[in-house]
XYZ file of C-alpha atoms in Angstrom:
381
model
C 23.991 26.353 29.199
C 23.870 24.091 25.495
C 26.349 24.858 23.241
C 24.974 26.495 20.617
C 24.701 24.045 17.279
C 25.589 25.243 13.888
C 24.495 23.146 9.880
C 26.712 21.347 8.580
C 27.302 22.993 4.641
C 26.644 20.791 2.544
C 26.860 22.139 -0.551
C 28.841 25.659 -1.262
C 26.733 27.719 -4.398
C 28.936 27.957 -7.285
C 27.518 27.754 -11.518
C 29.671 25.423 -13.431
C 29.223 27.726 -16.407
C 31.226 30.821 -13.816
C 34.796 30.220 -14.219
C 36.381 27.439 -12.321
C 39.323 28.188 -9.074
C 42.625 28.596 -10.369
C 43.523 26.112 -8.222
C 43.701 22.541 -10.080
C 45.626 19.442 -10.765
C 48.741 18.127 -7.814
C 48.681 21.778 -6.475
C 44.781 21.140 -5.414
C 45.110 17.358 -5.054
C 47.922 18.677 -2.376
C 45.724 21.411 -0.460
C 43.063 18.613 0.310
C 45.442 16.324 1.680
C 45.064 18.210 4.464
C 41.914 19.528 5.299
C 39.543 17.407 7.525
C 37.354 14.987 6.178
C 34.183 16.770 7.674
C 35.475 19.582 6.031
C 36.103 17.817 2.175
C 32.155 17.519 1.773
C 31.013 20.852 1.141
C 34.393 20.474 -1.300
C 32.781 18.577 -3.641
C 30.045 20.934 -4.856
C 32.223 23.163 -5.337
C 32.499 21.646 -9.493
C 33.320 18.778 -10.783
C 36.878 19.805 -10.792
C 37.127 20.157 -7.494
C 35.410 16.753 -7.119
C 37.706 14.904 -8.432
C 40.502 16.326 -7.301
C 38.967 15.754 -3.599
C 38.374 12.052 -4.446
C 42.472 11.749 -6.094
C 43.538 13.482 -2.693
C 42.111 10.200 -0.645
C 43.074 7.908 -3.616
C 46.029 8.302 -4.623
C 48.310 10.809 -1.615
C 47.768 7.166 0.852
C 45.809 9.662 2.608
C 46.222 8.010 6.799
C 42.404 9.259 7.941
C 41.775 9.166 11.806
C 39.184 6.550 13.370
C 36.366 9.008 14.937
C 35.123 8.150 18.200
C 31.738 7.034 18.385
C 29.212 8.034 21.954
C 25.757 7.191 22.611
C 24.219 7.690 25.286
C 20.622 5.650 26.081
C 18.385 6.438 29.440
C 17.696 3.790 31.452
C 13.879 3.765 31.496
C 11.168 3.121 28.576
C 11.474 3.137 25.913
C 15.349 3.505 26.156
C 16.268 6.939 23.863
C 19.772 6.683 22.208
C 21.073 9.671 21.878
C 24.730 10.349 19.735
C 27.627 11.766 19.131
C 31.191 10.972 16.998
C 34.645 13.006 17.146
C 36.850 13.616 14.310
C 40.475 14.093 15.590
C 41.550 16.060 12.402
C 38.803 18.794 12.544
C 38.524 18.896 16.147
C 35.089 18.465 16.322
C 32.489 16.600 17.610
C 28.684 16.167 15.938
C 25.420 15.242 17.067
C 24.350 11.669 14.468
C 20.568 12.592 14.797
C 17.554 9.638 14.438
C 19.368 6.615 16.310
C 16.533 3.754 16.672
C 15.422 2.262 19.363
C 14.432 -1.022 20.180
C 10.514 -1.286 22.569
C 11.647 -3.647 25.645
C 15.476 -3.720 25.491
C 16.759 -1.511 27.901
C 20.675 -2.382 27.506
C 22.753 -1.261 24.431
C 26.463 -1.975 23.819
C 29.586 -2.686 22.193
C 32.111 -5.721 21.308
C 35.524 -4.992 19.096
C 34.538 -0.901 17.998
C 32.361 -2.239 14.876
C 29.102 -3.593 16.443
C 26.454 -2.810 18.796
C 23.704 -4.168 19.031
C 20.336 -4.319 21.686
C 19.478 -8.470 22.802
C 15.514 -8.969 24.225
C 14.349 -12.845 25.225
C 11.877 -11.946 21.277
C 14.363 -10.082 19.932
C 18.132 -9.543 18.598
C 18.842 -6.521 16.677
C 22.839 -4.833 15.566
C 24.571 -2.516 13.219
C 27.546 -2.414 12.062
C 27.776 1.047 9.331
C 30.457 3.322 11.026
C 27.958 5.634 11.649
C 25.569 3.017 13.067
C 22.720 4.440 11.829
C 21.442 1.304 10.066
C 19.484 -1.510 12.600
C 19.383 -4.708 11.746
C 16.256 -6.759 13.165
C 15.971 -10.333 13.917
C 15.247 -13.205 15.843
C 16.667 -13.211 19.728
C 19.031 -16.365 19.840
C 16.919 -19.018 21.474
C 18.912 -19.263 24.374
C 17.702 -16.440 27.024
C 21.013 -14.250 27.573
C 21.358 -11.026 29.531
C 25.190 -10.398 29.667
C 26.392 -12.090 26.285
C 30.280 -11.441 24.998
C 29.059 -11.137 20.694
C 30.969 -10.598 18.164
C 31.753 -10.024 14.288
C 33.518 -12.584 12.534
C 33.746 -12.743 8.210
C 29.913 -12.748 7.957
C 28.997 -14.265 11.125
C 28.114 -12.623 14.122
C 29.094 -15.282 17.548
C 26.687 -15.555 21.016
C 28.015 -16.916 23.851
C 27.503 -17.321 27.596
C 25.803 -14.509 29.360
C 22.909 -16.895 29.651
C 20.330 -16.794 32.839
C 20.459 -18.236 35.041
C 17.753 -20.939 34.350
C 19.322 -22.242 31.485
C 21.094 -25.632 30.959
C 23.598 -24.420 29.703
C 25.401 -21.368 31.076
C 29.088 -21.188 28.164
C 26.251 -22.028 25.713
C 26.893 -20.879 22.241
C 25.344 -19.634 19.223
C 26.099 -18.262 15.280
C 23.812 -16.470 13.518
C 25.006 -15.927 9.700
C 24.490 -13.359 8.256
C 23.991 -14.131 4.966
C 21.757 -17.090 5.252
C 20.040 -14.753 8.664
C 19.816 -18.149 10.991
C 20.888 -19.355 14.590
C 22.548 -22.573 14.444
C 24.274 -23.648 18.232
C 28.484 -25.044 18.837
C 30.401 -26.414 20.747
C 30.108 -25.039 24.716
C 32.948 -21.654 26.031
C 35.926 -23.845 27.552
C 34.171 -25.084 31.719
C 37.443 -22.765 32.900
C 35.007 -19.817 31.726
C 32.014 -21.440 33.755
C 32.062 -17.696 36.304
C 32.651 -15.157 33.895
C 31.366 -16.412 30.951
C 29.745 -12.482 30.442
C 30.869 -9.440 28.899
C 31.060 -7.711 31.947
C 34.636 -9.793 33.199
C 35.442 -10.948 29.359
C 37.273 -8.550 26.836
C 36.637 -9.949 23.135
C 38.299 -9.237 19.347
C 37.849 -10.174 16.611
C 39.767 -11.037 13.333
C 39.485 -12.158 10.079
C 38.324 -15.957 10.529
C 38.908 -15.910 15.031
C 37.294 -14.710 18.349
C 39.431 -13.363 20.759
C 38.486 -13.856 24.876
C 40.394 -12.742 27.357
C 39.296 -12.654 30.994
C 39.869 -9.597 32.636
C 41.113 -10.022 35.713
C 43.296 -12.923 34.547
C 44.013 -11.966 31.121
C 43.453 -15.974 30.242
C 42.571 -16.032 26.108
C 40.686 -18.905 24.825
C 40.709 -18.200 20.779
C 37.363 -19.458 18.606
C 36.761 -20.314 15.037
C 32.989 -20.053 13.720
C 34.464 -21.651 10.549
C 35.083 -25.101 12.448
C 33.265 -24.306 15.503
C 36.403 -25.465 18.280
C 38.096 -23.615 20.941
C 41.173 -22.654 21.312
C 44.179 -21.995 24.846
C 44.339 -21.233 27.335
C 47.607 -18.547 26.476
C 47.656 -16.385 29.200
C 48.643 -13.471 28.235
C 49.424 -11.301 31.163
C 53.310 -10.444 31.814
C 53.317 -8.944 35.646
C 51.691 -10.572 38.281
C 49.114 -6.677 39.373
C 46.537 -6.898 36.616
C 42.888 -4.947 36.936
C 42.088 -4.974 34.281
C 43.617 -6.942 31.134
C 41.359 -5.870 27.151
C 42.938 -7.503 23.776
C 41.833 -6.182 20.628
C 43.619 -5.111 16.877
C 45.063 -1.726 16.265
C 48.258 -1.152 13.760
C 47.686 -4.621 11.934
C 49.055 -5.832 15.199
C 47.364 -7.961 18.488
C 47.606 -5.970 21.035
C 47.630 -6.860 24.906
C 45.980 -3.551 27.031
C 47.004 -4.077 30.931
C 45.412 -1.714 33.827
C 48.426 -2.100 36.947
C 47.743 -1.605 40.577
C 44.374 -1.985 42.497
C 40.798 -0.571 42.240
C 42.023 2.510 44.677
C 45.390 3.205 43.493
C 45.880 2.686 39.444
C 49.662 2.627 39.047
C 49.800 3.033 34.772
C 48.503 1.339 32.023
C 51.238 -0.221 29.541
C 50.041 -2.229 25.327
C 52.049 -4.955 24.588
C 52.219 -6.331 20.694
C 51.228 -9.696 21.261
C 52.605 -12.466 19.127
C 49.484 -13.802 16.904
C 51.478 -17.879 16.879
C 52.999 -18.100 20.445
C 50.339 -15.593 22.533
C 53.594 -14.383 24.306
C 53.589 -10.384 24.525
C 56.524 -9.894 21.863
C 57.042 -6.102 23.291
C 56.118 -3.669 25.123
C 54.837 -1.070 23.093
C 54.206 2.223 25.365
C 52.633 3.218 28.789
C 50.192 5.668 29.884
C 51.862 9.211 30.772
C 51.019 9.528 34.138
C 49.131 12.904 33.627
C 46.622 10.129 31.239
C 46.349 8.147 33.657
C 44.920 10.816 36.207
C 43.616 11.744 33.709
C 41.843 8.531 32.905
C 40.578 7.893 37.546
C 38.307 10.904 36.857
C 36.437 12.586 39.190
C 35.790 9.297 40.737
C 40.090 8.599 41.143
C 39.118 5.302 41.242
C 38.997 2.651 38.168
C 37.002 0.172 38.654
C 37.097 -1.412 34.841
C 38.390 0.167 31.979
C 36.301 0.711 28.643
C 38.572 0.315 25.591
C 37.512 0.687 22.065
C 39.563 0.786 18.555
C 40.371 0.976 15.019
C 42.214 1.138 12.621
C 46.644 2.467 14.678
C 44.023 3.938 17.088
C 42.974 2.878 20.993
C 40.442 4.838 22.769
C 40.573 4.237 26.291
C 37.416 5.329 29.277
C 36.828 4.724 32.380
C 33.357 4.085 32.442
C 32.405 5.021 36.703
C 33.901 8.675 35.415
C 33.489 8.803 31.784
C 34.654 12.607 31.280
C 37.611 12.283 29.549
C 38.376 9.457 26.553
C 42.119 8.593 26.458
C 43.082 8.326 23.126
C 46.529 6.194 22.222
C 48.125 6.691 18.412
C 50.221 2.766 17.581
C 52.629 3.966 15.032
C 56.023 2.445 13.251
C 57.234 0.572 17.141
C 55.845 3.094 19.177
C 52.914 5.241 20.382
C 51.109 8.244 21.125
C 48.703 9.480 23.775
C 46.497 12.156 24.124
C 43.008 12.925 25.771
C 40.154 15.342 24.326
C 37.114 15.672 27.041
C 34.423 13.864 26.190
C 31.274 16.406 25.587
C 28.791 13.359 25.217
C 28.413 14.147 29.275
C 26.911 16.692 30.860
C 24.384 16.405 34.105
C 21.428 15.444 32.002
C 23.217 12.101 30.800
C 25.694 11.184 33.492
C 22.829 8.695 34.426
C 22.695 7.248 31.242
C 24.399 3.757 29.683
C 27.382 4.939 27.966
C 28.916 3.022 24.666
C 32.132 4.455 23.575
C 33.750 3.339 20.462
C 35.676 3.886 16.994
C 34.936 4.299 13.468
C 36.420 4.085 10.358
C 34.678 7.305 8.852
C 34.303 7.017 5.208
C 33.853 10.793 2.477
C 30.374 8.490 1.328
C 29.383 7.624 4.787
C 28.875 11.391 5.297
C 27.698 12.113 1.909
C 24.495 9.781 2.701
C 24.481 11.047 6.310
C 24.008 14.788 5.726
C 21.038 13.999 2.667
C 19.233 13.072 5.273
C 20.131 15.158 8.323
C 21.177 13.187 9.906
C 24.374 15.515 11.354
C 25.048 18.725 12.967
C 28.414 20.548 14.334
C 27.830 20.627 18.562
């Protein structure tokens, strides 16, 4: 039976002329500090003083708002309908996100380094970067026809590399879309050593403010790409362990990290998180290792791990098994260590199990929730 859906209150009825609440100033701010972001939206509507207190608590108390998980599922048949749910770790609530757009003739929704969702066809390229992914930009497709490229947003530029169709002359072709000038340009191809793995299936992508980091999931071999100079650097060998079935890179808690799956497809031994030196690209220190109980949850009902999906933003790292995504594993990095947890994936059921699933993390702010609630786009599950 489907869970009952409850409308999120967007306003608490109150007459401004009525007597104000005795809660005010530092006491009110201190209380609001502990209220989940989702429930601060109606709190803003209580009165002008409450509205000021909400935003003051967010600004001045150095509140650490946990990133949300965004899970999208897409049908594998036309018109490729997409639905989305978000999970707020602070309130432990799943929320439906309505009005997800679709593009005709595009069959695959993909994500890259958490901030970017995109869809690609021979004639159109669509991408979304806002926290709840409700706004989509539609532009002409890259000049080279691609089916499984790596895609990354670095500053105001979107880098699209590899993943070309078989009949294209250069399987390592790289193009950049400038979101300010709204045009495509070509640049130096990917390193030749990546010829047999130049696709998002085999490569992990991470970005910082100036570079894209591309890591071979099978070997840990890593290259960097600078969109300003349009040059590649590397290779760098990240993996300190020999038996690797998955190597993923990203940025979390201000650090470049390597998440390493150890073992084999039929016997996942463990998952380790390393901090990587951003200059020498040596594994600086072991941040943590996934507990055995979490490893079993990651295996899921399939009891096999062909690959691991990773999304990270802020201090949060989210891992899942694409072949058995019933459980989402969460790793929170803090002060040189990490803590582990998990959440049941409410987006997976008998209806969505065979659909395309995309998991990402997002920094959702109060203005994002206000906008979505104003148009009725959010609903508690």
